[in-house]
Amino acid sequence: MTCTIRRATPAEAPAISQLIITTLRVSNAGDYSPQVIAQVEQHFAPPSILQLMQQRQVYVAHAEQQLIGTASLDGAVVRSVFVDPDWQGRGVGQALMAQLVALARAAHLSALQVPASVTAESFYARLGFEKVRDQYHGEERTIVMNLPLNESSPVN
């Protein structure tokens, strides 16, 4: 699988929004109620994506001329990592995370943190992130996880 990872452009906001909403409805639906999914979706409408692009470093993954993933870095916090359900398990998420780790190392950060969804907890654990604590936003549970950025970090 060959994918290209690059900085997102404002013109991609609608496609990023659709990718995130589709992934929430397909991949996260087994771990969260429809009400929680609907609430989270509200944060990812195209205007919200455009606003996030001004606040974070947003990246996209493309393959076969389509958007297949997105991830962003907000200081030392990994946010909004989503991979098209048809492309999950094929290294796209790991490639996006490698890009974010490279950015963090270039910025001389000592660690990364992620508020992981229940759905993504095992993905981040495979990359070397360790659970710090559970965090709740109403009914939505996230797992705050931490990755020390040293030579032995599994993500390169």
CSV table of N, CA and C in Angstrom, one decimal, residues 52 54-59 71-80 100 103-104 112-114:
chain,number,residue,atom,x,y,z
A,52,LEU,N,-10.0,24.4,12.7
A,52,LEU,CA,-9.0,23.6,13.3
A,52,LEU,C,-7.7,23.7,12.5
A,54,GLN,N,-6.5,26.3,11.3
A,54,GLN,CA,-5.8,27.5,11.7
A,54,GLN,C,-5.2,27.3,13.1
A,55,GLN,N,-5.6,26.3,13.8
A,55,GLN,CA,-5.1,26.1,15.2
A,55,GLN,C,-4.1,25.0,15.3
A,56,ARG,N,-4.1,24.0,14.4
A,56,ARG,CA,-3.3,22.8,14.4
A,56,ARG,C,-2.6,22.6,13.1
A,57,GLN,N,-1.7,21.6,13.2
A,57,GLN,CA,-1.1,21.1,12.0
A,57,GLN,C,-1.9,19.9,11.5
A,58,VAL,N,-2.7,20.1,10.5
A,58,VAL,CA,-3.6,19.0,10.0
A,58,VAL,C,-2.9,18.4,8.7
A,59,TYR,N,-2.9,17.0,8.8
A,59,TYR,CA,-2.3,16.3,7.7
A,59,TYR,C,-3.3,15.3,7.1
A,71,ALA,N,-4.9,13.3,10.3
A,71,ALA,CA,-4.4,13.4,11.7
A,71,ALA,C,-3.9,14.8,11.9
A,72,SER,N,-3.9,15.2,13.2
A,72,SER,CA,-3.4,16.6,13.4
A,72,SER,C,-2.6,16.6,14.7
A,73,LEU,N,-1.7,17.6,14.8
A,73,LEU,CA,-0.9,17.8,15.9
A,73,LEU,C,-1.2,19.2,16.5
A,74,ASP,N,-1.5,19.3,17.7
A,74,ASP,CA,-1.9,20.5,18.4
A,74,ASP,C,-0.9,20.7,19.6
A,75,GLY,N,0.3,21.3,19.3
A,75,GLY,CA,1.4,21.4,20.3
A,75,GLY,C,1.9,20.0,20.4
A,76,ALA,N,1.8,19.4,21.7
A,76,ALA,CA,2.3,18.1,21.9
A,76,ALA,C,1.1,17.1,22.0
A,77,VAL,N,-0.1,17.5,21.5
A,77,VAL,CA,-1.3,16.6,21.6
A,77,VAL,C,-1.7,16.2,20.2
A,78,VAL,N,-1.8,14.9,20.0
A,78,VAL,CA,-2.3,14.2,18.8
A,78,VAL,C,-3.8,14.3,18.8
A,79,ARG,N,-4.4,14.8,17.7
A,79,ARG,CA,-5.8,14.9,17.7
A,79,ARG,C,-6.3,14.4,16.3
A,80,SER,N,-7.6,14.0,16.4
A,80,SER,CA,-8.4,13.8,15.1
A,80,SER,C,-7.7,12.8,14.2
A,100,LEU,N,3.5,12.7,12.4
A,100,LEU,CA,3.3,13.5,13.6
A,100,LEU,C,4.5,13.4,14.6
A,103,LEU,N,7.3,15.4,13.3
A,103,LEU,CA,7.1,16.8,13.6
A,103,LEU,C,7.4,17.1,15.0
A,104,ALA,N,7.0,16.3,15.9
A,104,ALA,CA,7.2,16.5,17.4
A,104,ALA,C,8.7,16.4,17.7
A,112,LEU,N,4.5,12.9,23.4
A,112,LEU,CA,3.2,13.2,22.8
A,112,LEU,C,2.1,12.6,23.7
A,113,GLN,N,1.0,13.3,23.7
A,113,GLN,CA,-0.2,12.8,24.4
A,113,GLN,C,-1.4,12.7,23.4
A,114,VAL,N,-2.3,11.8,23.6
A,114,VAL,CA,-3.5,11.7,22.8
A,114,VAL,C,-4.7,11.3,23.7
